[in-house]
C-alpha cells in the first residue's frame, strides 16, 4: 500500500501487479458464484413446486376435503378455510396489540414502562414459534381442548413483535411539526395521534401487518398442538381446525402418494400467497 | 431488516405538553388504553415464562441438573436427559452458521458493491423471498429433492466397503479409536434412512438462515461511508482490497449482529429440521446418521406424550430453548442497535 501512495499514479491500472489483479478478479468471481448459490434454492424450490403441484391444483383442490388415507382425489378446502379463519382471528390480536405497542413506543418515549415494553417486544420476536405453541397449549388447550382459537392466539402472539416494530418506525417518520401543528390548534393528544399521525402512517402500518401475516401464514409448528388439524371443513373456532402448513406437514411426512401430491399443491398455493403478499407489501412501502 | 443508524434517536419525537391542554382527561384515558394494550406484550412474556416454568417444574425437579448432562432420553424407562438434543441443536445450528456466513456476506457484497442496479434489486428481492418461504415447504423440498440425492451419494461415494481408499486418511489419523466406533472415519458412515439425518438438517438450515445474515450484512455494508471507499480507491487499491480492508472491518460488528440473529433462527427452527433429521436420540456419530434437536423433539413428541413426566420433560426442553434463543436474540439486537452506529461514525 505505502509503495502505491508515495508515487503519483499517472496510469493507476498499469501499476497493478498481476498477483493483485488476479486476486481481485478471483474474489469477484467467487462472490458472484456465492450469490448464485444463495439464490439457487429459491428458484429450485419454486420450479419443483410448479412442476409437481400445478397439476394437482384443479377444482377439487379448492372445493373438497382430503380423501381418506389410501384413496385418491380430494382437496384442501378444510386447510384453506382453516388458515383464513385463524389468520383473521390472529390479525385482530396482532393488529390491536401490535399497533398499540407501536404507538406506545413512538409517542410516549418518556413513559417509565417504555424500555420494558421495547425490550420484551424484541424478546418476543426471538421466541421460537414452537415454544409459542407450547405456551398457547398451556393457556388454552389444557383447559378447553384443541381449538382454532388456541391456534390463532399462538399466531397472533407471533405477529405482535413484527407489527410493533414496523408501526414504531413509520410513526417516527411522521414529522414532529405535524404533531405540533395539531396540538397548537388545541387538539388533545389522542385526537392528534388517532386522526392525524396514524392516518399519515397508515400505509406503512398496513405494510407491516401484511408482512406479519405473510410470516405467520406459513407457520405450522405452533399449530401442531393448538389447532391440531381437522379433516373436515370447520368454521367453529372452538373446535380443532386445519391449516395449509399443517396439511403440508402431514402430507409430506405421509407414506401415501395422494397425500404427498396434495401437500405439494398446498405448498405451491402457500408460497404463491406468501410471495404475492410480501411483494405487494414491499412495493407499497417502496412507493412512498 | 431495519437500518439502525438512520433511525432518529429514541427521544426525537417527544411531544412537548401543550401549555393549554383543554381535555387532559380524555388524553389520560387514551394513554391508559394504549398502555393497557401495550402491557399485553409484557403479559405474554410473563405468562410464557410462568407457563413453561410451571409445566417443566416436575421434570426439572426429578432430574435436576442431570437433565442437561444425561444422554439417555427414554420415555419407557422414564429417564429424561436432554444432552444429545442440546448437542444436536448446537451442532446443526453452528454448522449451518459456518457454511452460511461466508455465502451470505458474499451475496451481500454482490448486491451492495458489485451488481449494477438492474441486477442488484431483483437479487435483493430474491434473497428476501428466501426468508419468506415457510419452514414446512423447505422441509418438503428437502425430503423429496435433496434426500434422494444424498442417499444415492452415500451408497456410492461414501461407502467404506466399496471405496476403502477414500477413508484411508481418516483411518490412519485415528487408528487408536477405530475399535470403539468413535473414530473420525465413523463420521462418514452411511445411513440407510433414505438420506435423512444430520447432514440434510444442516443443509436445509443453512439455506433457511442465509437471508437473515445476508440482509443485515447488506444493510450495514451500505452504511459504510463513501469516503472510506473513495480514500482507498484513490490510493490505487483494487475493489477486493477496498472490500477486505475498508468495508468489511467497518461493517464487522453489524455483520456479527446479523450472524447472531441467524443463529437465533437456527436454534428455534422446528419443522423443516424435524422432518429431515430422522428423529433419533442416539449419540451423534456420523454426519449421515439420524439425530434430533430440542425443537424437533418438541414437535415430534409433545403430542404423543402420555405420561406426566415425559410431557413435563418436553416442556422443559421448550423452556431451555426459550432461554437459549432469548439470550442469542438479545445479544444480536444489542449489537445491531448499539455497535453498528458507533463503528460507522
PDB file of N, CA and C in Angstrom, chain A residues 190-248:
ATOM      1  N   UNK A 190     -54.706  12.670  21.980  1.00  0.00           N
ATOM      2  CA  UNK A 190     -55.260  11.436  21.404  1.00  0.00           C
ATOM      3  C   UNK A 190     -55.887  11.694  20.036  1.00  0.00           C
ATOM      4  N   UNK A 191     -56.485  12.882  19.868  1.00  0.00           N
ATOM      5  CA  UNK A 191     -57.044  13.209  18.557  1.00  0.00           C
ATOM      6  C   UNK A 191     -55.912  13.380  17.549  1.00  0.00           C
ATOM      7  N   UNK A 192     -54.837  14.036  17.987  1.00  0.00           N
ATOM      8  CA  UNK A 192     -53.692  14.226  17.095  1.00  0.00           C
ATOM      9  C   UNK A 192     -53.157  12.867  16.641  1.00  0.00           C
ATOM     10  N   UNK A 193     -53.001  11.944  17.602  1.00  0.00           N
ATOM     11  CA  UNK A 193     -52.433  10.640  17.250  1.00  0.00           C
ATOM     12  C   UNK A 193     -53.387   9.834  16.372  1.00  0.00           C
ATOM     13  N   UNK A 194     -54.650   9.757  16.791  1.00  0.00           N
ATOM     14  CA  UNK A 194     -55.591   8.884  16.074  1.00  0.00           C
ATOM     15  C   UNK A 194     -56.048   9.466  14.744  1.00  0.00           C
ATOM     16  N   UNK A 195     -56.222  10.799  14.670  1.00  0.00           N
ATOM     17  CA  UNK A 195     -56.808  11.376  13.468  1.00  0.00           C
ATOM     18  C   UNK A 195     -55.774  11.956  12.522  1.00  0.00           C
ATOM     19  N   UNK A 196     -54.563  12.277  13.019  1.00  0.00           N
ATOM     20  CA  UNK A 196     -53.567  12.899  12.141  1.00  0.00           C
ATOM     21  C   UNK A 196     -52.356  12.000  11.932  1.00  0.00           C
ATOM     22  N   UNK A 197     -51.751  11.559  13.034  1.00  0.00           N
ATOM     23  CA  UNK A 197     -50.496  10.811  12.904  1.00  0.00           C
ATOM     24  C   UNK A 197     -50.737   9.419  12.323  1.00  0.00           C
ATOM     25  N   UNK A 198     -51.726   8.707  12.876  1.00  0.00           N
ATOM     26  CA  UNK A 198     -51.986   7.342  12.384  1.00  0.00           C
ATOM     27  C   UNK A 198     -52.365   7.311  10.905  1.00  0.00           C
ATOM     28  N   UNK A 199     -53.314   8.168  10.449  1.00  0.00           N
ATOM     29  CA  UNK A 199     -53.620   8.144   9.013  1.00  0.00           C
ATOM     30  C   UNK A 199     -52.397   8.444   8.160  1.00  0.00           C
ATOM     31  N   UNK A 200     -51.523   9.343   8.631  1.00  0.00           N
ATOM     32  CA  UNK A 200     -50.331   9.665   7.850  1.00  0.00           C
ATOM     33  C   UNK A 200     -49.423   8.454   7.722  1.00  0.00           C
ATOM     34  N   UNK A 201     -49.446   7.591   8.758  1.00  0.00           N
ATOM     35  CA  UNK A 201     -48.549   6.431   8.755  1.00  0.00           C
ATOM     36  C   UNK A 201     -49.263   5.160   8.322  1.00  0.00           C
ATOM     37  N   UNK A 202     -50.540   5.298   7.913  1.00  0.00           N
ATOM     38  CA  UNK A 202     -51.358   4.098   7.685  1.00  0.00           C
ATOM     39  C   UNK A 202     -50.729   3.141   6.678  1.00  0.00           C
ATOM     40  N   UNK A 203     -50.182   3.693   5.583  1.00  0.00           N
ATOM     41  CA  UNK A 203     -49.603   2.832   4.552  1.00  0.00           C
ATOM     42  C   UNK A 203     -48.531   1.931   5.116  1.00  0.00           C
ATOM     43  N   UNK A 204     -47.635   2.523   5.899  1.00  0.00           N
ATOM     44  CA  UNK A 204     -46.538   1.752   6.487  1.00  0.00           C
ATOM     45  C   UNK A 204     -47.033   0.714   7.463  1.00  0.00           C
ATOM     46  N   UNK A 205     -48.070   1.075   8.229  1.00  0.00           N
ATOM     47  CA  UNK A 205     -48.597   0.126   9.206  1.00  0.00           C
ATOM     48  C   UNK A 205     -49.226  -1.069   8.491  1.00  0.00           C
ATOM     49  N   UNK A 206     -49.993  -0.777   7.409  1.00  0.00           N
ATOM     50  CA  UNK A 206     -50.602  -1.858   6.637  1.00  0.00           C
ATOM     51  C   UNK A 206     -49.514  -2.780   6.075  1.00  0.00           C
ATOM     52  N   UNK A 207     -48.424  -2.174   5.589  1.00  0.00           N
ATOM     53  CA  UNK A 207     -47.296  -2.976   5.093  1.00  0.00           C
ATOM     54  C   UNK A 207     -46.789  -3.914   6.175  1.00  0.00           C
ATOM     55  N   UNK A 208     -46.600  -3.362   7.390  1.00  0.00           N
ATOM     56  CA  UNK A 208     -46.100  -4.179   8.496  1.00  0.00           C
ATOM     57  C   UNK A 208     -47.037  -5.332   8.817  1.00  0.00           C
ATOM     58  N   UNK A 209     -48.351  -5.031   8.819  1.00  0.00           N
ATOM     59  CA  UNK A 209     -49.321  -6.079   9.129  1.00  0.00           C
ATOM     60  C   UNK A 209     -49.287  -7.164   8.054  1.00  0.00           C
ATOM     61  N   UNK A 210     -49.174  -6.746   6.791  1.00  0.00           N
ATOM     62  CA  UNK A 210     -49.123  -7.737   5.708  1.00  0.00           C
ATOM     63  C   UNK A 210     -47.884  -8.613   5.820  1.00  0.00           C
ATOM     64  N   UNK A 211     -46.751  -7.989   6.148  1.00  0.00           N
ATOM     65  CA  UNK A 211     -45.529  -8.784   6.302  1.00  0.00           C
ATOM     66  C   UNK A 211     -45.680  -9.770   7.461  1.00  0.00           C
ATOM     67  N   UNK A 212     -46.301  -9.305   8.549  1.00  0.00           N
ATOM     68  CA  UNK A 212     -46.502 -10.184   9.699  1.00  0.00           C
ATOM     69  C   UNK A 212     -47.417 -11.342   9.321  1.00  0.00           C
ATOM     70  N   UNK A 213     -48.487 -11.041   8.545  1.00  0.00           N
ATOM     71  CA  UNK A 213     -49.404 -12.097   8.116  1.00  0.00           C
ATOM     72  C   UNK A 213     -48.688 -13.104   7.225  1.00  0.00           C
ATOM     73  N   UNK A 214     -47.870 -12.584   6.294  1.00  0.00           N
ATOM     74  CA  UNK A 214     -47.136 -13.479   5.397  1.00  0.00           C
ATOM     75  C   UNK A 214     -46.211 -14.383   6.202  1.00  0.00           C
ATOM     76  N   UNK A 215     -45.671 -13.810   7.266  1.00  0.00           N
ATOM     77  CA  UNK A 215     -44.741 -14.569   8.089  1.00  0.00           C
ATOM     78  C   UNK A 215     -45.456 -15.707   8.833  1.00  0.00           C
ATOM     79  N   UNK A 216     -46.603 -15.410   9.467  1.00  0.00           N
ATOM     80  CA  UNK A 216     -47.241 -16.438  10.281  1.00  0.00           C
ATOM     81  C   UNK A 216     -48.121 -17.374   9.460  1.00  0.00           C
ATOM     82  N   UNK A 217     -48.464 -16.965   8.235  1.00  0.00           N
ATOM     83  CA  UNK A 217     -49.314 -17.830   7.402  1.00  0.00           C
ATOM     84  C   UNK A 217     -48.625 -19.158   7.122  1.00  0.00           C
ATOM     85  N   UNK A 218     -47.296 -19.158   7.154  1.00  0.00           N
ATOM     86  CA  UNK A 218     -46.571 -20.381   6.847  1.00  0.00           C
ATOM     87  C   UNK A 218     -46.172 -21.187   8.067  1.00  0.00           C
ATOM     88  N   UNK A 219     -46.544 -20.717   9.256  1.00  0.00           N
ATOM     89  CA  UNK A 219     -46.122 -21.413  10.469  1.00  0.00           C
ATOM     90  C   UNK A 219     -46.995 -22.637  10.734  1.00  0.00           C
ATOM     91  N   UNK A 220     -46.383 -23.777  10.862  1.00  0.00           N
ATOM     92  CA  UNK A 220     -47.136 -24.964  11.234  1.00  0.00           C
ATOM     93  C   UNK A 220     -46.797 -25.391  12.655  1.00  0.00           C
ATOM     94  N   UNK A 221     -45.555 -25.128  13.067  1.00  0.00           N
ATOM     95  CA  UNK A 221     -45.097 -25.629  14.364  1.00  0.00           C
ATOM     96  C   UNK A 221     -46.011 -25.245  15.527  1.00  0.00           C
ATOM     97  N   UNK A 222     -46.419 -23.960  15.638  1.00  0.00           N
ATOM     98  CA  UNK A 222     -47.260 -23.621  16.793  1.00  0.00           C
ATOM     99  C   UNK A 222     -48.684 -24.167  16.671  1.00  0.00           C
ATOM    100  N   UNK A 223     -49.056 -24.655  15.483  1.00  0.00           N
ATOM    101  CA  UNK A 223     -50.422 -25.165  15.308  1.00  0.00           C
ATOM    102  C   UNK A 223     -50.533 -26.655  15.620  1.00  0.00           C
ATOM    103  N   UNK A 224     -49.371 -27.337  15.689  1.00  0.00           N
ATOM    104  CA  UNK A 224     -49.379 -28.789  15.874  1.00  0.00           C
ATOM    105  C   UNK A 224     -50.202 -29.203  17.074  1.00  0.00           C
ATOM    106  N   UNK A 225     -50.005 -28.514  18.196  1.00  0.00           N
ATOM    107  CA  UNK A 225     -50.787 -28.905  19.360  1.00  0.00           C
ATOM    108  C   UNK A 225     -51.654 -27.763  19.884  1.00  0.00           C
ATOM    109  N   UNK A 226     -52.115 -26.902  18.971  1.00  0.00           N
ATOM    110  CA  UNK A 226     -53.124 -25.919  19.370  1.00  0.00           C
ATOM    111  C   UNK A 226     -54.362 -26.077  18.484  1.00  0.00           C
ATOM    112  N   UNK A 227     -54.182 -25.818  17.169  1.00  0.00           N
ATOM    113  CA  UNK A 227     -55.315 -26.002  16.251  1.00  0.00           C
ATOM    114  C   UNK A 227     -55.478 -27.476  15.915  1.00  0.00           C
ATOM    115  N   UNK A 228     -54.374 -28.202  15.940  1.00  0.00           N
ATOM    116  CA  UNK A 228     -54.328 -29.647  15.836  1.00  0.00           C
ATOM    117  C   UNK A 228     -54.608 -30.199  14.441  1.00  0.00           C
ATOM    118  N   UNK A 229     -55.490 -29.547  13.685  1.00  0.00           N
ATOM    119  CA  UNK A 229     -55.839 -30.088  12.373  1.00  0.00           C
ATOM    120  C   UNK A 229     -57.204 -30.747  12.408  1.00  0.00           C
ATOM    121  N   UNK A 230     -57.853 -30.780  11.238  1.00  0.00           N
ATOM    122  CA  UNK A 230     -59.206 -31.303  11.153  1.00  0.00           C
ATOM    123  C   UNK A 230     -59.443 -31.737   9.717  1.00  0.00           C
ATOM    124  N   UNK A 231     -59.863 -32.980   9.522  1.00  0.00           N
ATOM    125  CA  UNK A 231     -60.058 -33.440   8.141  1.00  0.00           C
ATOM    126  C   UNK A 231     -61.286 -32.831   7.480  1.00  0.00           C
ATOM    127  N   UNK A 232     -62.149 -32.213   8.255  1.00  0.00           N
ATOM    128  CA  UNK A 232     -63.364 -31.639   7.672  1.00  0.00           C
ATOM    129  C   UNK A 232     -63.312 -30.116   7.714  1.00  0.00           C
ATOM    130  N   UNK A 233     -64.148 -29.504   6.868  1.00  0.00           N
ATOM    131  CA  UNK A 233     -64.255 -28.052   6.903  1.00  0.00           C
ATOM    132  C   UNK A 233     -64.912 -27.652   8.212  1.00  0.00           C
ATOM    133  N   UNK A 234     -64.254 -26.777   8.948  1.00  0.00           N
ATOM    134  CA  UNK A 234     -64.789 -26.376  10.231  1.00  0.00           C
ATOM    135  C   UNK A 234     -64.654 -24.868  10.361  1.00  0.00           C
ATOM    136  N   UNK A 235     -65.773 -24.191  10.622  1.00  0.00           N
ATOM    137  CA  UNK A 235     -65.707 -22.742  10.791  1.00  0.00           C
ATOM    138  C   UNK A 235     -65.940 -22.352  12.241  1.00  0.00           C
ATOM    139  N   UNK A 236     -66.074 -23.328  13.117  1.00  0.00           N
ATOM    140  CA  UNK A 236     -66.305 -23.044  14.532  1.00  0.00           C
ATOM    141  C   UNK A 236     -64.957 -22.943  15.249  1.00  0.00           C
ATOM    142  N   UNK A 237     -64.585 -21.743  15.667  1.00  0.00           N
ATOM    143  CA  UNK A 237     -63.238 -21.554  16.224  1.00  0.00           C
ATOM    144  C   UNK A 237     -63.009 -22.277  17.549  1.00  0.00           C
ATOM    145  N   UNK A 238     -64.061 -22.814  18.160  1.00  0.00           N
ATOM    146  CA  UNK A 238     -63.820 -23.528  19.415  1.00  0.00           C
ATOM    147  C   UNK A 238     -63.482 -24.992  19.155  1.00  0.00           C
ATOM    148  N   UNK A 239     -63.503 -25.393  17.885  1.00  0.00           N
ATOM    149  CA  UNK A 239     -63.187 -26.773  17.524  1.00  0.00           C
ATOM    150  C   UNK A 239     -61.818 -26.844  16.825  1.00  0.00           C
ATOM    151  N   UNK A 240     -61.204 -28.029  16.784  1.00  0.00           N
ATOM    152  CA  UNK A 240     -59.934 -28.164  16.053  1.00  0.00           C
ATOM    153  C   UNK A 240     -60.084 -27.714  14.605  1.00  0.00           C
ATOM    154  N   UNK A 241     -59.028 -27.109  14.081  1.00  0.00           N
ATOM    155  CA  UNK A 241     -59.054 -26.572  12.730  1.00  0.00           C
ATOM    156  C   UNK A 241     -57.828 -27.008  11.983  1.00  0.00           C
ATOM    157  N   UNK A 242     -57.955 -27.077  10.677  1.00  0.00           N
ATOM    158  CA  UNK A 242     -56.770 -27.374   9.878  1.00  0.00           C
ATOM    159  C   UNK A 242     -56.171 -26.075   9.356  1.00  0.00           C
ATOM    160  N   UNK A 243     -54.996 -26.172   8.777  1.00  0.00           N
ATOM    161  CA  UNK A 243     -54.351 -25.015   8.164  1.00  0.00           C
ATOM    162  C   UNK A 243     -53.446 -25.534   7.064  1.00  0.00           C
ATOM    163  N   UNK A 244     -53.172 -24.675   6.077  1.00  0.00           N
ATOM    164  CA  UNK A 244     -52.347 -25.120   4.949  1.00  0.00           C
ATOM    165  C   UNK A 244     -50.999 -25.707   5.394  1.00  0.00           C
ATOM    166  N   UNK A 245     -50.233 -24.979   6.249  1.00  0.00           N
ATOM    167  CA  UNK A 245     -48.933 -25.551   6.629  1.00  0.00           C
ATOM    168  C   UNK A 245     -49.070 -26.889   7.358  1.00  0.00           C
ATOM    169  N   UNK A 246     -50.150 -27.042   8.139  1.00  0.00           N
ATOM    170  CA  UNK A 246     -50.364 -28.317   8.832  1.00  0.00           C
ATOM    171  C   UNK A 246     -50.568 -29.453   7.837  1.00  0.00           C
ATOM    172  N   UNK A 247     -51.411 -29.195   6.805  1.00  0.00           N
ATOM    173  CA  UNK A 247     -51.667 -30.243   5.816  1.00  0.00           C
ATOM    174  C   UNK A 247     -50.411 -30.543   5.008  1.00  0.00           C
ATOM    175  N   UNK A 248     -49.596 -29.511   4.757  1.00  0.00           N
ATOM    176  CA  UNK A 248     -48.342 -29.745   4.030  1.00  0.00           C
ATOM    177  C   UNK A 248     -47.439 -30.656   4.858  1.00  0.00           C
TER     178      UNK A 248
END
